[in-house]
PDB file of C-alpha atoms in Angstrom:
ATOM      1  CA  UNK A   1      25.503 -44.498 187.864  1.00  0.00           C
ATOM      2  CA  UNK A   2      27.399 -41.237 187.377  1.00  0.00           C
ATOM      3  CA  UNK A   3      28.711 -39.099 190.205  1.00  0.00           C
ATOM      4  CA  UNK A   4      26.443 -36.178 191.104  1.00  0.00           C
ATOM      5  CA  UNK A   5      27.747 -32.657 190.474  1.00  0.00           C
ATOM      6  CA  UNK A   6      27.008 -29.813 192.872  1.00  0.00           C
ATOM      7  CA  UNK A   7      26.981 -26.106 192.050  1.00  0.00           C
ATOM      8  CA  UNK A   8      25.702 -22.839 193.432  1.00  0.00           C
ATOM      9  CA  UNK A   9      28.085 -22.274 196.303  1.00  0.00           C
ATOM     10  CA  UNK A  10      29.783 -18.966 196.932  1.00  0.00           C
ATOM     11  CA  UNK A  11      30.710 -16.289 199.427  1.00  0.00           C
ATOM     12  CA  UNK A  12      27.861 -14.269 200.925  1.00  0.00           C
ATOM     13  CA  UNK A  13      27.089 -12.037 203.859  1.00  0.00           C
ATOM     14  CA  UNK A  14      25.064 -13.220 206.817  1.00  0.00           C
ATOM     15  CA  UNK A  15      21.352 -12.971 206.113  1.00  0.00           C
ATOM     16  CA  UNK A  16      21.707 -13.592 202.393  1.00  0.00           C
ATOM     17  CA  UNK A  17      20.545 -16.613 200.416  1.00  0.00           C
ATOM     18  CA  UNK A  18      22.007 -19.242 198.119  1.00  0.00           C
ATOM     19  CA  UNK A  19      20.496 -22.096 196.150  1.00  0.00           C
ATOM     20  CA  UNK A  20      22.601 -25.169 195.660  1.00  0.00           C
ATOM     21  CA  UNK A  21      21.959 -27.532 192.787  1.00  0.00           C
ATOM     22  CA  UNK A  22      22.938 -31.135 192.363  1.00  0.00           C
ATOM     23  CA  UNK A  23      22.774 -32.564 188.886  1.00  0.00           C
ATOM     24  CA  UNK A  24      22.554 -36.324 189.047  1.00  0.00           C
ATOM     25  CA  UNK A  25      22.556 -38.038 185.732  1.00  0.00           C
ATOM     26  CA  UNK A  26      21.498 -41.211 187.449  1.00  0.00           C
ATOM     27  CA  UNK A  27      18.506 -39.450 189.021  1.00  0.00           C
ATOM     28  CA  UNK A  28      15.868 -41.695 190.483  1.00  0.00           C
ATOM     29  CA  UNK A  29      13.439 -41.836 193.361  1.00  0.00           C
ATOM     30  CA  UNK A  30      15.851 -43.194 195.919  1.00  0.00           C
ATOM     31  CA  UNK A  31      16.817 -41.380 199.079  1.00  0.00           C
ATOM     32  CA  UNK A  32      18.801 -38.221 198.324  1.00  0.00           C
ATOM     33  CA  UNK A  33      20.354 -35.812 200.772  1.00  0.00           C
ATOM     34  CA  UNK A  34      22.585 -32.811 201.368  1.00  0.00           C
ATOM     35  CA  UNK A  35      25.484 -32.864 203.790  1.00  0.00           C
ATOM     36  CA  UNK A  36      28.056 -30.308 204.876  1.00  0.00           C
ATOM     37  CA  UNK A  37      31.443 -30.293 206.485  1.00  0.00           C
ATOM     38  CA  UNK A  38      33.002 -27.302 208.166  1.00  0.00           C
ATOM     39  CA  UNK A  39      36.783 -27.031 208.585  1.00  0.00           C
ATOM     40  CA  UNK A  40      37.914 -29.148 211.487  1.00  0.00           C
ATOM     41  CA  UNK A  41      34.487 -30.662 212.015  1.00  0.00           C
ATOM     42  CA  UNK A  42      32.801 -33.900 211.062  1.00  0.00           C
ATOM     43  CA  UNK A  43      30.428 -34.159 208.147  1.00  0.00           C
ATOM     44  CA  UNK A  44      26.798 -33.693 209.106  1.00  0.00           C
ATOM     45  CA  UNK A  45      23.478 -34.223 207.433  1.00  0.00           C
ATOM     46  CA  UNK A  46      21.540 -31.099 206.511  1.00  0.00           C
ATOM     47  CA  UNK A  47      18.437 -32.166 204.600  1.00  0.00           C
ATOM     48  CA  UNK A  48      17.013 -35.266 202.986  1.00  0.00           C
ATOM     49  CA  UNK A  49      14.258 -36.261 200.588  1.00  0.00           C
ATOM     50  CA  UNK A  50      13.043 -39.813 200.640  1.00  0.00           C
ATOM     51  CA  UNK A  51      11.722 -41.993 197.834  1.00  0.00           C
ATOM     52  CA  UNK A  52       8.133 -41.140 198.789  1.00  0.00           C
ATOM     53  CA  UNK A  53       8.859 -37.398 198.703  1.00  0.00           C
ATOM     54  CA  UNK A  54       9.069 -36.928 202.450  1.00  0.00           C
ATOM     55  CA  UNK A  55      11.532 -34.162 203.284  1.00  0.00           C
ATOM     56  CA  UNK A  56      13.431 -33.588 206.493  1.00  0.00           C
ATOM     57  CA  UNK A  57      15.871 -30.904 207.616  1.00  0.00           C
ATOM     58  CA  UNK A  58      18.257 -30.780 210.539  1.00  0.00           C
ATOM     59  CA  UNK A  59      17.236 -28.691 213.530  1.00  0.00           C
ATOM     60  CA  UNK A  60      20.172 -26.337 212.960  1.00  0.00           C
ATOM     61  CA  UNK A  61      18.740 -25.217 209.617  1.00  0.00           C
ATOM     62  CA  UNK A  62      15.024 -25.713 210.182  1.00  0.00           C
ATOM     63  CA  UNK A  63      12.998 -22.780 208.945  1.00  0.00           C
ATOM     64  CA  UNK A  64      15.896 -21.544 206.789  1.00  0.00           C
ATOM     65  CA  UNK A  65      16.807 -24.414 204.432  1.00  0.00           C
ATOM     66  CA  UNK A  66      14.499 -26.277 202.056  1.00  0.00           C
ATOM     67  CA  UNK A  67      15.280 -29.373 200.022  1.00  0.00           C
ATOM     68  CA  UNK A  68      13.452 -30.102 196.792  1.00  0.00           C
ATOM     69  CA  UNK A  69      13.950 -31.836 193.491  1.00  0.00           C
ATOM     70  CA  UNK A  70      12.927 -31.440 189.892  1.00  0.00           C
ATOM     71  CA  UNK A  71      12.424 -34.904 188.481  1.00  0.00           C
ATOM     72  CA  UNK A  72      12.129 -33.705 184.904  1.00  0.00           C
ATOM     73  CA  UNK A  73      15.442 -31.839 185.067  1.00  0.00           C
ATOM     74  CA  UNK A  74      17.054 -34.406 187.354  1.00  0.00           C
ATOM     75  CA  UNK A  75      18.195 -31.722 189.780  1.00  0.00           C
ATOM     76  CA  UNK A  76      18.222 -31.759 193.557  1.00  0.00           C
ATOM     77  CA  UNK A  77      18.107 -28.342 195.217  1.00  0.00           C
ATOM     78  CA  UNK A  78      18.940 -26.883 198.582  1.00  0.00           C
ATOM     79  CA  UNK A  79      17.483 -23.436 199.102  1.00  0.00           C
ATOM     80  CA  UNK A  80      19.348 -21.705 201.905  1.00  0.00           C
ATOM     81  CA  UNK A  81      17.907 -18.500 203.352  1.00  0.00           C
ATOM     82  CA  UNK A  82      19.065 -16.259 206.180  1.00  0.00           C
ATOM     83  CA  UNK A  83      22.522 -17.767 206.065  1.00  0.00           C
ATOM     84  CA  UNK A  84      24.696 -17.602 209.158  1.00  0.00           C
ATOM     85  CA  UNK A  85      28.490 -17.793 209.565  1.00  0.00           C
ATOM     86  CA  UNK A  86      28.063 -21.241 211.140  1.00  0.00           C
ATOM     87  CA  UNK A  87      26.625 -22.466 207.833  1.00  0.00           C
ATOM     88  CA  UNK A  88      30.068 -22.125 206.279  1.00  0.00           C
ATOM     89  CA  UNK A  89      31.437 -25.357 204.880  1.00  0.00           C
ATOM     90  CA  UNK A  90      31.674 -27.707 201.931  1.00  0.00           C
ATOM     91  CA  UNK A  91      28.257 -28.923 200.869  1.00  0.00           C
ATOM     92  CA  UNK A  92      27.781 -32.339 199.291  1.00  0.00           C
ATOM     93  CA  UNK A  93      24.839 -34.077 197.721  1.00  0.00           C
ATOM     94  CA  UNK A  94      24.421 -37.819 197.653  1.00  0.00           C
ATOM     95  CA  UNK A  95      22.004 -40.266 196.066  1.00  0.00           C
ATOM     96  CA  UNK A  96      20.885 -43.827 196.703  1.00  0.00           C
ATOM     97  CA  UNK A  97      21.343 -43.670 200.437  1.00  0.00           C
ATOM     98  CA  UNK A  98      19.086 -46.563 201.310  1.00  0.00           C
ATOM     99  CA  UNK A  99      17.346 -46.162 204.638  1.00  0.00           C
ATOM    100  CA  UNK A 100      19.241 -43.001 205.601  1.00  0.00           C
ATOM    101  CA  UNK A 101      16.380 -40.672 204.713  1.00  0.00           C
ATOM    102  CA  UNK A 102      13.891 -42.614 206.806  1.00  0.00           C
ATOM    103  CA  UNK A 103      16.248 -42.365 209.768  1.00  0.00           C
ATOM    104  CA  UNK A 104      16.382 -38.576 209.475  1.00  0.00           C
ATOM    105  CA  UNK A 105      12.671 -38.455 210.342  1.00  0.00           C
ATOM    106  CA  UNK A 106      13.828 -39.192 213.878  1.00  0.00           C
ATOM    107  CA  UNK A 107      17.373 -37.843 214.044  1.00  0.00           C
ATOM    108  CA  UNK A 108      20.160 -36.423 211.902  1.00  0.00           C
ATOM    109  CA  UNK A 109      22.811 -37.665 214.301  1.00  0.00           C
ATOM    110  CA  UNK A 110      23.791 -40.665 212.188  1.00  0.00           C
ATOM    111  CA  UNK A 111      25.510 -40.612 208.815  1.00  0.00           C
ATOM    112  CA  UNK A 112      25.090 -43.162 206.040  1.00  0.00           C
ATOM    113  CA  UNK A 113      27.409 -46.184 206.260  1.00  0.00           C
ATOM    114  CA  UNK A 114      30.777 -45.614 204.552  1.00  0.00           C
ATOM    115  CA  UNK A 115      30.687 -46.423 200.870  1.00  0.00           C
ATOM    116  CA  UNK A 116      26.905 -46.152 200.558  1.00  0.00           C
ATOM    117  CA  UNK A 117      25.505 -44.042 197.770  1.00  0.00           C
ATOM    118  CA  UNK A 118      26.924 -41.798 195.104  1.00  0.00           C
ATOM    119  CA  UNK A 119      28.487 -38.562 196.298  1.00  0.00           C
ATOM    120  CA  UNK A 120      29.452 -35.360 194.580  1.00  0.00           C
ATOM    121  CA  UNK A 121      32.728 -33.488 195.000  1.00  0.00           C
ATOM    122  CA  UNK A 122      31.106 -30.667 196.917  1.00  0.00           C
ATOM    123  CA  UNK A 123      30.549 -26.940 196.558  1.00  0.00           C
ATOM    124  CA  UNK A 124      31.934 -24.380 199.010  1.00  0.00           C
ATOM    125  CA  UNK A 125      29.675 -22.051 200.952  1.00  0.00           C
ATOM    126  CA  UNK A 126      31.253 -19.214 202.925  1.00  0.00           C
ATOM    127  CA  UNK A 127      29.159 -16.894 205.052  1.00  0.00           C
ATOM    128  CA  UNK A 128      30.749 -13.845 206.597  1.00  0.00           C
ATOM    129  CA  UNK A 129      29.324 -11.748 209.403  1.00  0.00           C
TER     130      UNK A 129
END
């Protein structure tokens, strides 16, 4: 398994859009997800896609963010529309997260256990008002 690589971050104005990509050479149908961490805050889950294709998004981004994947290209995406300053942070993708995705069908309050999955180095998203 090779570490995923995120891209697509940048600095935008509020209301604009970005699409993050996560290239995972070890792409498979396991649970995959996007997380973010703002300065001084804990990491939080943003969106997840389970092995059966079920997608979930956190309430804070519902209606604005969409997670999807291209199996042929082995890319996981996070389409982010109508960005807000509170969306600012480092965004990470992760693969092989076990039962994490199923749990997000009920709540995004929990994070995967430490050491679980393969994580990228992150891509920075900055949204100014």
